[in-house]
mmCIF file of C-alpha atoms and ligand atoms in Angstrom:
data_model
loop_
_atom_site.group_PDB
_atom_site.id
_atom_site.type_symbol
_atom_site.label_atom_id
_atom_site.label_comp_id
_atom_site.label_asym_id
_atom_site.label_seq_id
_atom_site.Cartn_x
_atom_site.Cartn_y
_atom_site.Cartn_z
ATOM 1 C CA MET A 195 13.063 145.404 146.687
ATOM 2 C CA GLU A 196 15.684 148.025 146.040
ATOM 3 C CA ASN A 197 17.344 145.952 143.337
ATOM 4 C CA SER A 198 14.146 145.195 141.480
ATOM 5 C CA LEU A 199 12.409 148.546 141.909
ATOM 6 C CA GLY A 200 15.163 151.097 142.459
ATOM 7 C CA LEU A 201 15.549 152.396 138.934
ATOM 8 C CA GLU A 202 11.885 152.039 138.049
ATOM 9 C CA ILE A 203 10.606 154.099 140.939
ATOM 10 C CA ILE A 204 13.073 156.823 140.106
ATOM 11 C CA GLU A 205 11.331 157.148 136.766
ATOM 12 C CA VAL A 206 7.934 157.179 138.465
ATOM 13 C CA VAL A 207 8.750 160.256 140.523
ATOM 14 C CA GLU A 208 10.683 161.846 137.677
ATOM 15 C CA GLN A 209 7.726 161.584 135.321
ATOM 16 C CA ALA A 210 5.321 162.999 137.909
ATOM 17 C CA ALA A 211 7.669 165.915 138.592
ATOM 18 C CA ILE A 212 8.161 166.701 134.905
ATOM 19 C CA ALA A 213 4.402 166.714 134.316
ATOM 20 C CA SER A 214 3.756 169.069 137.236
ATOM 21 C CA ALA A 215 6.710 171.292 136.452
ATOM 22 C CA ARG A 216 5.240 172.097 133.048
ATOM 23 C CA LEU A 217 2.444 173.817 134.972
ATOM 24 C CA MET A 218 4.764 175.516 137.444
ATOM 25 C CA GLY A 219 3.701 179.094 138.011
ATOM 26 C CA LYS A 220 0.391 178.769 136.183
ATOM 27 C CA GLY A 221 -1.627 179.353 139.343
ATOM 28 C CA ASP A 222 -3.676 176.174 138.979
ATOM 29 C CA LYS A 223 -2.829 173.767 141.764
ATOM 30 C CA ASN A 224 -5.513 171.244 140.891
ATOM 31 C CA GLU A 225 -4.213 170.868 137.361
ATOM 32 C CA ALA A 226 -0.601 170.635 138.587
ATOM 33 C CA ASP A 227 -1.721 167.804 140.854
ATOM 34 C CA ARG A 228 -3.879 166.082 138.245
ATOM 35 C CA VAL A 229 -1.121 165.806 135.656
ATOM 36 C CA ALA A 230 1.334 164.530 138.263
ATOM 37 C CA VAL A 231 -1.119 161.844 139.364
ATOM 38 C CA GLU A 232 -1.736 160.780 135.794
ATOM 39 C CA ALA A 233 1.960 160.608 134.924
ATOM 40 C CA MET A 234 2.847 158.771 138.109
ATOM 41 C CA ARG A 235 0.115 156.191 137.624
ATOM 42 C CA GLU A 236 0.933 155.635 133.976
ATOM 43 C CA ARG A 237 4.616 154.950 134.723
ATOM 44 C CA MET A 238 3.785 152.777 137.755
ATOM 45 C CA ASN A 239 1.573 150.568 135.671
ATOM 46 C CA LYS A 240 4.523 149.713 133.444
ATOM 47 C CA ILE A 241 6.492 148.192 136.329
ATOM 48 C CA HIS A 242 6.634 144.485 137.038
ATOM 49 C CA MET A 243 5.321 144.788 140.588
ATOM 50 C CA ARG A 244 2.168 144.091 142.548
ATOM 51 C CA GLY A 245 1.494 147.337 144.369
ATOM 52 C CA ARG A 246 -1.377 148.613 146.451
ATOM 53 C CA ILE A 247 -1.854 152.300 147.184
ATOM 54 C CA VAL A 248 -2.133 152.777 150.960
ATOM 55 C CA ILE A 249 -1.716 156.542 150.923
ATOM 56 C CA GLY A 250 -2.930 158.280 147.833
ATOM 57 C CA GLU A 251 -5.283 160.806 146.405
ATOM 58 C CA GLY A 252 -8.219 159.962 148.666
ATOM 59 C CA GLU A 253 -11.030 157.447 148.799
ATOM 60 C CA ARG A 254 -12.026 155.669 145.596
ATOM 61 C CA ASP A 255 -15.263 157.668 145.250
ATOM 62 C CA ASP A 256 -13.583 161.038 145.005
ATOM 63 C CA ALA A 257 -10.228 160.103 143.464
ATOM 64 C CA PRO A 258 -10.285 158.406 140.090
ATOM 65 C CA MET A 259 -6.572 157.621 140.099
ATOM 66 C CA LEU A 260 -4.118 156.488 142.749
ATOM 67 C CA TYR A 261 -6.978 156.198 145.210
ATOM 68 C CA ILE A 262 -6.450 154.335 148.454
ATOM 69 C CA GLY A 263 -6.696 150.622 147.732
ATOM 70 C CA GLU A 264 -5.971 150.908 144.011
ATOM 71 C CA GLU A 265 -3.796 148.119 142.696
ATOM 72 C CA VAL A 266 -0.967 149.202 140.463
ATOM 73 C CA GLY A 267 1.717 147.512 138.404
ATOM 74 C CA ILE A 268 1.754 144.782 135.780
ATOM 75 C CA CYS A 269 1.680 142.039 138.410
ATOM 76 C CA SER A 270 -1.699 143.233 139.724
ATOM 77 C CA GLN A 271 -3.339 142.220 136.467
ATOM 78 C CA PRO A 272 -5.530 139.096 136.364
ATOM 79 C CA ASN A 273 -3.016 137.260 134.140
ATOM 80 C CA ALA A 274 -0.097 138.309 136.372
ATOM 81 C CA ALA A 275 1.068 134.726 136.928
ATOM 82 C CA ASP A 276 1.964 134.510 133.222
ATOM 83 C CA LEU A 277 3.745 137.846 133.192
ATOM 84 C CA CYS A 278 5.638 138.015 136.467
ATOM 85 C CA THR A 279 8.215 136.134 138.474
ATOM 86 C CA ILE A 280 7.454 134.845 141.971
ATOM 87 C CA ASP A 281 9.383 137.730 143.500
ATOM 88 C CA GLU A 282 7.494 140.289 141.440
ATOM 89 C CA LEU A 283 4.205 138.811 142.616
ATOM 90 C CA ILE A 284 4.953 139.633 146.260
ATOM 91 C CA GLU A 285 2.563 142.359 147.358
ATOM 92 C CA ILE A 286 3.993 145.743 148.225
ATOM 93 C CA ASP A 287 2.396 148.840 149.749
ATOM 94 C CA ILE A 288 2.899 152.262 148.223
ATOM 95 C CA ALA A 289 2.337 155.737 149.662
ATOM 96 C CA VAL A 290 2.274 158.519 147.097
ATOM 97 C CA ASP A 291 2.061 162.261 146.886
ATOM 98 C CA PRO A 292 2.581 163.038 143.192
ATOM 99 C CA CYS A 293 2.690 166.794 143.783
ATOM 100 C CA GLU A 294 3.553 167.582 147.392
ATOM 101 C CA GLY A 295 3.153 171.317 147.883
ATOM 102 C CA THR A 296 0.721 171.917 145.030
ATOM 103 C CA ASN A 297 0.505 175.606 145.932
ATOM 104 C CA LEU A 298 4.291 175.906 145.749
ATOM 105 C CA CYS A 299 4.240 174.468 142.261
ATOM 106 C CA ALA A 300 1.272 176.552 141.142
ATOM 107 C CA TYR A 301 2.891 179.777 142.342
ATOM 108 C CA GLY A 302 6.469 178.971 141.314
ATOM 109 C CA GLN A 303 7.712 178.809 144.902
ATOM 110 C CA PRO A 304 10.553 176.552 146.076
ATOM 111 C CA GLY A 305 10.095 173.160 147.719
ATOM 112 C CA SER A 306 7.475 171.149 145.816
ATOM 113 C CA MET A 307 8.301 167.528 145.074
ATOM 114 C CA ALA A 308 6.857 164.339 143.621
ATOM 115 C CA VAL A 309 7.295 161.709 146.356
ATOM 116 C CA LEU A 310 6.542 158.116 147.182
ATOM 117 C CA ALA A 311 7.448 155.461 149.711
ATOM 118 C CA ILE A 312 7.348 151.704 149.233
ATOM 119 C CA SER A 313 7.470 148.832 151.664
ATOM 120 C CA GLU A 314 6.244 145.282 151.861
ATOM 121 C CA LYS A 315 2.541 144.710 152.596
ATOM 122 C CA GLY A 316 1.622 146.246 155.940
ATOM 123 C CA GLY A 317 4.903 148.155 156.110
ATOM 124 C CA LEU A 318 3.411 151.658 155.929
ATOM 125 C CA PHE A 319 0.823 153.120 158.317
ATOM 126 C CA ALA A 320 -2.398 153.765 156.399
ATOM 127 C CA ALA A 321 -2.939 157.181 157.944
ATOM 128 C CA PRO A 322 -6.416 158.660 157.742
ATOM 129 C CA ASP A 323 -6.933 161.928 155.953
ATOM 130 C CA PHE A 324 -6.411 163.841 159.207
ATOM 131 C CA TYR A 325 -3.755 166.199 160.416
ATOM 132 C CA MET A 326 -0.610 165.250 162.270
ATOM 133 C CA LYS A 327 1.552 167.039 164.791
ATOM 134 C CA LYS A 328 5.112 166.389 163.637
ATOM 135 C CA LEU A 329 8.603 166.590 165.038
ATOM 136 C CA ALA A 330 11.550 165.905 162.759
ATOM 137 C CA ALA A 331 15.178 166.276 163.758
ATOM 138 C CA PRO A 332 18.657 165.145 162.664
ATOM 139 C CA PRO A 333 20.048 161.641 163.401
ATOM 140 C CA ALA A 334 22.143 162.953 166.317
ATOM 141 C CA ALA A 335 18.933 163.923 168.147
ATOM 142 C CA LYS A 336 17.023 160.729 167.381
ATOM 143 C CA GLY A 337 15.116 159.474 170.396
ATOM 144 C CA LYS A 338 16.349 162.403 172.469
ATOM 145 C CA VAL A 339 13.938 165.130 171.376
ATOM 146 C CA ASP A 340 10.328 164.269 172.126
ATOM 147 C CA ILE A 341 7.054 165.572 170.722
ATOM 148 C CA ASN A 342 5.609 165.487 174.261
ATOM 149 C CA LYS A 343 8.199 167.992 175.411
ATOM 150 C CA SER A 344 7.854 171.720 174.872
ATOM 151 C CA ALA A 345 9.584 173.394 171.926
ATOM 152 C CA THR A 346 11.849 175.147 174.433
ATOM 153 C CA GLU A 347 12.965 171.857 175.974
ATOM 154 C CA ASN A 348 13.486 170.269 172.579
ATOM 155 C CA LEU A 349 15.621 173.190 171.454
ATOM 156 C CA LYS A 350 17.865 172.723 174.500
ATOM 157 C CA ILE A 351 18.199 169.014 173.676
ATOM 158 C CA LEU A 352 18.891 169.781 170.014
ATOM 159 C CA SER A 353 21.504 172.314 170.997
ATOM 160 C CA GLN A 354 23.329 169.680 173.084
ATOM 161 C CA CYS A 355 22.995 166.885 170.533
ATOM 162 C CA LEU A 356 24.160 169.011 167.608
ATOM 163 C CA ASP A 357 26.725 170.958 169.621
ATOM 164 C CA LEU A 358 25.252 174.220 168.394
ATOM 165 C CA ALA A 359 24.097 177.254 170.351
ATOM 166 C CA ILE A 360 20.306 177.587 170.453
ATOM 167 C CA GLU A 361 20.749 180.835 168.499
ATOM 168 C CA GLU A 362 22.230 178.818 165.630
ATOM 169 C CA LEU A 363 19.284 176.455 165.351
ATOM 170 C CA VAL A 364 16.742 176.861 162.561
ATOM 171 C CA VAL A 365 13.291 175.334 162.917
ATOM 172 C CA VAL A 366 10.940 175.057 159.962
ATOM 173 C CA VAL A 367 7.311 175.799 160.765
ATOM 174 C CA MET A 368 4.394 176.140 158.363
ATOM 175 C CA LYS A 369 2.932 179.636 158.429
ATOM 176 C CA ARG A 370 -0.491 178.952 159.891
ATOM 177 C CA GLU A 371 -2.562 180.619 162.585
ATOM 178 C CA ARG A 372 -2.434 177.397 164.594
ATOM 179 C CA HIS A 373 1.336 177.801 164.917
ATOM 180 C CA ASN A 374 1.414 181.368 166.248
ATOM 181 C CA ASP A 375 2.218 180.310 169.827
ATOM 182 C CA LEU A 376 4.767 177.739 168.656
ATOM 183 C CA ILE A 377 6.572 180.324 166.521
ATOM 184 C CA ALA A 378 6.640 182.801 169.415
ATOM 185 C CA GLU A 379 7.999 180.114 171.756
ATOM 186 C CA ILE A 380 10.799 179.079 169.388
ATOM 187 C CA ARG A 381 11.857 182.693 168.930
ATOM 188 C CA ALA A 382 11.657 183.404 172.661
ATOM 189 C CA ALA A 383 13.911 180.398 173.295
ATOM 190 C CA GLY A 384 16.496 182.080 171.056
ATOM 191 C CA ALA A 385 16.260 179.892 167.948
ATOM 192 C CA ARG A 386 15.311 181.011 164.461
ATOM 193 C CA VAL A 387 12.190 180.107 162.540
ATOM 194 C CA ALA A 388 12.117 179.427 158.804
ATOM 195 C CA LEU A 389 8.491 179.891 157.820
ATOM 196 C CA ILE A 390 7.179 177.961 154.861
ATOM 197 C CA SER A 391 3.804 178.413 153.233
ATOM 198 C CA ASP A 392 3.449 174.722 152.289
ATOM 199 C CA GLY A 393 5.421 171.550 151.751
ATOM 200 C CA ASP A 394 6.495 170.063 155.054
ATOM 201 C CA VAL A 395 7.761 166.775 153.541
ATOM 202 C CA GLY A 396 10.759 168.527 152.020
ATOM 203 C CA ALA A 397 11.331 170.376 155.286
ATOM 204 C CA ALA A 398 11.300 167.115 157.265
ATOM 205 C CA ILE A 399 13.773 165.495 154.890
ATOM 206 C CA ASN A 400 16.104 168.493 155.198
ATOM 207 C CA CYS A 401 16.472 167.592 158.880
ATOM 208 C CA GLY A 402 17.960 164.250 157.893
ATOM 209 C CA PHE A 403 20.944 165.804 156.132
ATOM 210 C CA ALA A 404 23.786 167.820 157.573
ATOM 211 C CA GLY A 405 24.501 171.140 155.908
ATOM 212 C CA THR A 406 20.937 172.107 155.052
ATOM 213 C CA ASN A 407 20.848 174.610 157.927
ATOM 214 C CA ILE A 408 17.504 173.121 158.961
ATOM 215 C CA HIS A 409 17.628 171.508 162.391
ATOM 216 C CA ALA A 410 14.000 170.639 163.094
ATOM 217 C CA LEU A 411 10.479 170.637 161.727
ATOM 218 C CA MET A 412 7.737 171.394 164.217
ATOM 219 C CA GLY A 413 3.995 171.866 163.894
ATOM 220 C CA ILE A 414 0.884 170.403 162.357
ATOM 221 C CA GLY A 415 0.572 169.305 158.725
ATOM 222 C CA ALA A 416 -1.290 166.571 156.918
ATOM 223 C CA ALA A 417 -1.127 163.020 158.309
ATOM 224 C CA PRO A 418 -0.648 161.070 155.055
ATOM 225 C CA GLU A 419 2.387 163.164 154.145
ATOM 226 C CA GLY A 420 3.630 162.532 157.675
ATOM 227 C CA VAL A 421 3.938 158.842 156.831
ATOM 228 C CA ILE A 422 5.953 159.622 153.698
ATOM 229 C CA SER A 423 8.252 161.904 155.713
ATOM 230 C CA ALA A 424 8.577 159.177 158.353
ATOM 231 C CA ALA A 425 9.575 156.647 155.691
ATOM 232 C CA ALA A 426 12.371 158.908 154.449
ATOM 233 C CA LEU A 427 13.592 159.775 157.927
ATOM 234 C CA ARG A 428 13.493 156.170 159.079
ATOM 235 C CA CYS A 429 15.768 155.249 156.183
ATOM 236 C CA LEU A 430 18.097 158.085 157.187
ATOM 237 C CA ASP A 431 17.978 157.022 160.842
ATOM 238 C CA ALA A 432 16.811 160.519 161.721
ATOM 239 C CA HIS A 433 14.133 161.491 164.222
ATOM 240 C CA PHE A 434 10.450 161.628 163.339
ATOM 241 C CA GLN A 435 7.398 161.472 165.552
ATOM 242 C CA GLY A 436 3.793 162.065 164.583
ATOM 243 C CA GLN A 437 0.582 162.371 166.537
ATOM 244 C CA LEU A 438 -2.797 162.435 164.807
ATOM 245 C CA ILE A 439 -4.786 165.624 165.272
ATOM 246 C CA TYR A 440 -8.506 165.037 165.122
ATOM 247 C CA ASP A 441 -9.887 168.212 166.699
ATOM 248 C CA PRO A 442 -10.887 170.763 164.007
ATOM 249 C CA ALA A 443 -10.493 173.554 166.574
ATOM 250 C CA VAL A 444 -6.755 172.838 166.858
ATOM 251 C CA VAL A 445 -6.147 172.821 163.118
ATOM 252 C CA LYS A 446 -8.014 176.063 162.370
ATOM 253 C CA THR A 447 -7.552 175.765 158.581
ATOM 254 C CA GLY A 448 -9.246 173.091 156.534
ATOM 255 C CA LEU A 449 -12.048 170.856 157.730
ATOM 256 C CA ILE A 450 -11.335 167.477 159.184
ATOM 257 C CA GLY A 451 -14.595 165.707 159.798
ATOM 258 C CA GLU A 452 -17.578 167.272 161.450
ATOM 259 C CA SER A 453 -16.500 167.258 165.060
ATOM 260 C CA LYS A 454 -13.835 165.990 167.384
ATOM 261 C CA GLU A 455 -16.187 163.299 168.687
ATOM 262 C CA ALA A 456 -17.127 162.093 165.185
ATOM 263 C CA ASN A 457 -13.437 161.984 164.268
ATOM 264 C CA ILE A 458 -12.611 159.858 167.311
ATOM 265 C CA GLU A 459 -15.364 157.464 166.222
ATOM 266 C CA ARG A 460 -13.944 157.354 162.706
ATOM 267 C CA LEU A 461 -10.525 156.501 164.086
ATOM 268 C CA LYS A 462 -12.052 153.745 166.214
ATOM 269 C CA SER A 463 -13.717 152.285 163.139
ATOM 270 C CA MET A 464 -10.265 152.129 161.551
ATOM 271 C CA GLY A 465 -8.926 150.247 164.549
ATOM 272 C CA ILE A 466 -7.187 153.232 166.126
ATOM 273 C CA THR A 467 -8.329 153.047 169.738
ATOM 274 C CA ASP A 468 -5.789 155.469 171.177
ATOM 275 C CA PRO A 469 -6.260 158.619 169.099
ATOM 276 C CA ASP A 470 -3.502 160.429 171.010
ATOM 277 C CA LYS A 471 -0.806 157.847 170.393
ATOM 278 C CA VAL A 472 2.563 159.226 169.400
ATOM 279 C CA TYR A 473 3.998 157.262 166.485
ATOM 280 C CA THR A 474 7.707 156.968 165.788
ATOM 281 C CA ALA A 475 9.220 156.810 162.295
ATOM 282 C CA GLU A 476 9.705 153.071 162.845
ATOM 283 C CA GLU A 477 5.986 152.647 163.599
ATOM 284 C CA LEU A 478 4.757 154.771 160.706
ATOM 285 C CA ALA A 479 7.092 152.964 158.298
ATOM 286 C CA CYS A 480 7.500 149.636 160.063
ATOM 287 C CA GLY A 481 8.339 147.419 157.065
ATOM 288 C CA LYS A 482 11.526 145.398 156.982
ATOM 289 C CA ASN A 483 12.556 147.262 153.843
ATOM 290 C CA VAL A 484 11.522 150.807 153.110
ATOM 291 C CA LEU A 485 12.309 152.771 149.995
ATOM 292 C CA PHE A 486 11.709 156.487 149.498
ATOM 293 C CA ALA A 487 11.988 158.451 146.270
ATOM 294 C CA GLY A 488 11.369 162.131 145.596
ATOM 295 C CA THR A 489 12.032 164.378 142.593
ATOM 296 C CA GLY A 490 12.148 168.143 142.921
ATOM 297 C CA ILE A 491 9.401 169.915 140.982
ATOM 298 C CA THR A 492 10.607 173.334 142.072
ATOM 299 C CA SER A 493 14.036 173.726 143.682
ATOM 300 C CA GLY A 494 14.522 173.011 147.353
ATOM 301 C CA ASN A 495 17.415 172.918 149.812
ATOM 302 C CA ILE A 496 18.873 169.609 148.720
ATOM 303 C CA MET A 497 17.500 169.188 145.206
ATOM 304 C CA ASN A 498 16.953 171.316 142.172
ATOM 305 C CA GLY A 499 13.594 171.409 140.496
ATOM 306 C CA VAL A 500 12.918 170.324 136.921
ATOM 307 C CA ASN A 501 14.872 172.292 134.344
ATOM 308 C CA PHE A 502 13.520 172.227 130.834
ATOM 309 C CA PHE A 503 15.725 172.800 127.840
ATOM 310 C CA LYS A 504 15.056 172.530 124.164
ATOM 311 C CA GLY A 505 14.543 168.849 123.498
ATOM 312 C CA GLY A 506 14.321 167.613 127.032
ATOM 313 C CA ALA A 507 14.430 168.119 130.772
ATOM 314 C CA ARG A 508 16.818 167.562 133.665
ATOM 315 C CA THR A 509 15.597 166.249 137.007
ATOM 316 C CA HIS A 510 17.070 165.728 140.462
ATOM 317 C CA THR A 511 15.885 162.824 142.538
ATOM 318 C CA LEU A 512 16.650 161.545 146.000
ATOM 319 C CA VAL A 513 16.324 157.803 146.591
ATOM 320 C CA ILE A 514 16.760 156.526 150.133
ATOM 321 C CA SER A 515 16.860 152.844 151.003
ATOM 322 C CA SER A 516 16.742 151.200 154.401
ATOM 323 C CA GLN A 517 18.028 148.022 152.807
ATOM 324 C CA SER A 518 21.316 149.331 151.433
ATOM 325 C CA LYS A 519 21.452 152.269 153.884
ATOM 326 C CA THR A 520 22.066 154.680 151.054
ATOM 327 C CA ALA A 521 20.755 158.070 150.029
ATOM 328 C CA ARG A 522 21.394 158.571 146.336
ATOM 329 C CA PHE A 523 21.037 161.789 144.423
ATOM 330 C CA VAL A 524 20.191 160.986 140.843
ATOM 331 C CA ASP A 525 20.692 163.653 138.217
ATOM 332 C CA THR A 526 18.872 162.643 135.037
ATOM 333 C CA ILE A 527 18.708 164.130 131.587
ATOM 334 C CA HIS A 528 15.527 163.193 129.755
ATOM 335 C CA MET A 529 15.940 163.471 126.018
ATOM 336 C CA SER A 530 12.678 163.846 124.188
ATOM 337 C CA ASP A 531 13.920 165.261 120.883
ATOM 338 C CA LYS A 532 17.151 165.227 119.002
ATOM 339 C CA PRO A 533 19.134 168.276 120.165
ATOM 340 C CA GLN A 534 19.085 171.180 117.749
ATOM 341 C CA THR A 535 22.533 172.340 118.746
ATOM 342 C CA VAL A 536 25.492 170.445 120.107
ATOM 343 C CA SER A 537 26.033 172.548 123.173
ATOM 344 C CA LEU A 538 22.656 172.619 124.870
ATOM 345 C CA ARG A 539 22.950 169.611 127.129
HETATM 346 C C1 VTB B 1738 -0.623 171.640 153.347
HETATM 347 C C2 VTB B 1738 0.608 171.271 152.513
HETATM 348 C C3 VTB B 1738 1.640 170.525 153.301
HETATM 349 O O1 VTB B 1738 0.053 169.882 154.867
HETATM 350 O O2 VTB B 1738 -0.427 172.839 153.938
HETATM 351 C C4 VTB B 1738 -1.041 170.565 154.348
HETATM 352 O O3 VTB B 1738 1.162 172.324 151.877
HETATM 353 C C5 VTB B 1738 -2.065 170.877 155.389
HETATM 354 O O4 VTB B 1738 -2.130 172.121 155.954
HETATM 355 O O5 VTB B 1738 2.754 170.226 152.536
HETATM 356 P P1 VTB B 1738 -3.331 173.184 155.734
HETATM 357 O O6 VTB B 1738 -4.603 172.433 155.492
HETATM 358 O O7 VTB B 1738 -3.383 173.996 156.960
HETATM 359 O O8 VTB B 1738 -2.950 173.986 154.522
HETATM 360 C C6 VTB B 1738 0.953 169.372 153.903
HETATM 361 O O9 VTB B 1738 0.235 168.688 152.940
HETATM 362 C C7 VTB B 1738 1.854 168.264 154.322
HETATM 363 O O10 VTB B 1738 1.780 167.770 155.523
#
């Protein structure tokens, strides 16, 4: 999978990021998202693969492109047998978020990215459009911290695993009313809180790398993005757990369904009989091979955003593979026009 798709999927996220980045700071998050979706889909459909979107822009009725269930890639076409090799005809599942942190992009804030995860069919959890309580932590704390434990307990465990004083630990939390108690608890335990307005995928991935000065992500964000974070962290052998949140009263922002009871029914209809189950990274991204790719739209802790220059753009992409156990940072110069001067690039 990595060999056949590696380079191609880099271009998929690069193109989505470049499209969105052109609208960076324009204050229009819907447009920043729309152009990213369009660019991502267009590039995907040029790949010799047979992909199915399992996490995308929503249900078919309200998302015209990259909707859940959409088939993408040349080998999804009716005449695929004439165009593709046997290997290329093997079905793969794809989770996408063409502009993760649309607000960040729209307001020129750091941390928005174009991301996707790929695995073989059935290898990614088709999370409903609910919320998810998340806990991400570095590889050294994998399986030791636990979402069922209090933040205070987890900070003590993190402190031991990372050999850092609690005062040195930094936990990323999204600034939301629902997190007020969590934020107070982390601070009372002695650790520091890095508040973000949006974009918890980037924050989760930061936990997988040493030197980012981010030691955990805690709190409730969107469930589909939780699966993409889990895919990245599984490849990095870092810690990720997610628990679906179906009670609108817990979330406080945004509507998820009409009521807690109706949401539990909806989960049942999807085959989720234990709505409180805690999923590990390995359950959310259970495929034999998992591939993650993300390009910075605006700059983040481990990647720069898109830089435009006369005649082109420069992008930074992270590609993580469970197959080769590698995390590659790809720095690409996209040349659209002949340079006007020799020195620009
Ligand atoms: C967003 C978004 C995050 O969660 O905030 C969302 O910025 C859900 O939270 O990156 P709200 O509805 O409370 O804003 C994420 O999408 C990712 O999980």
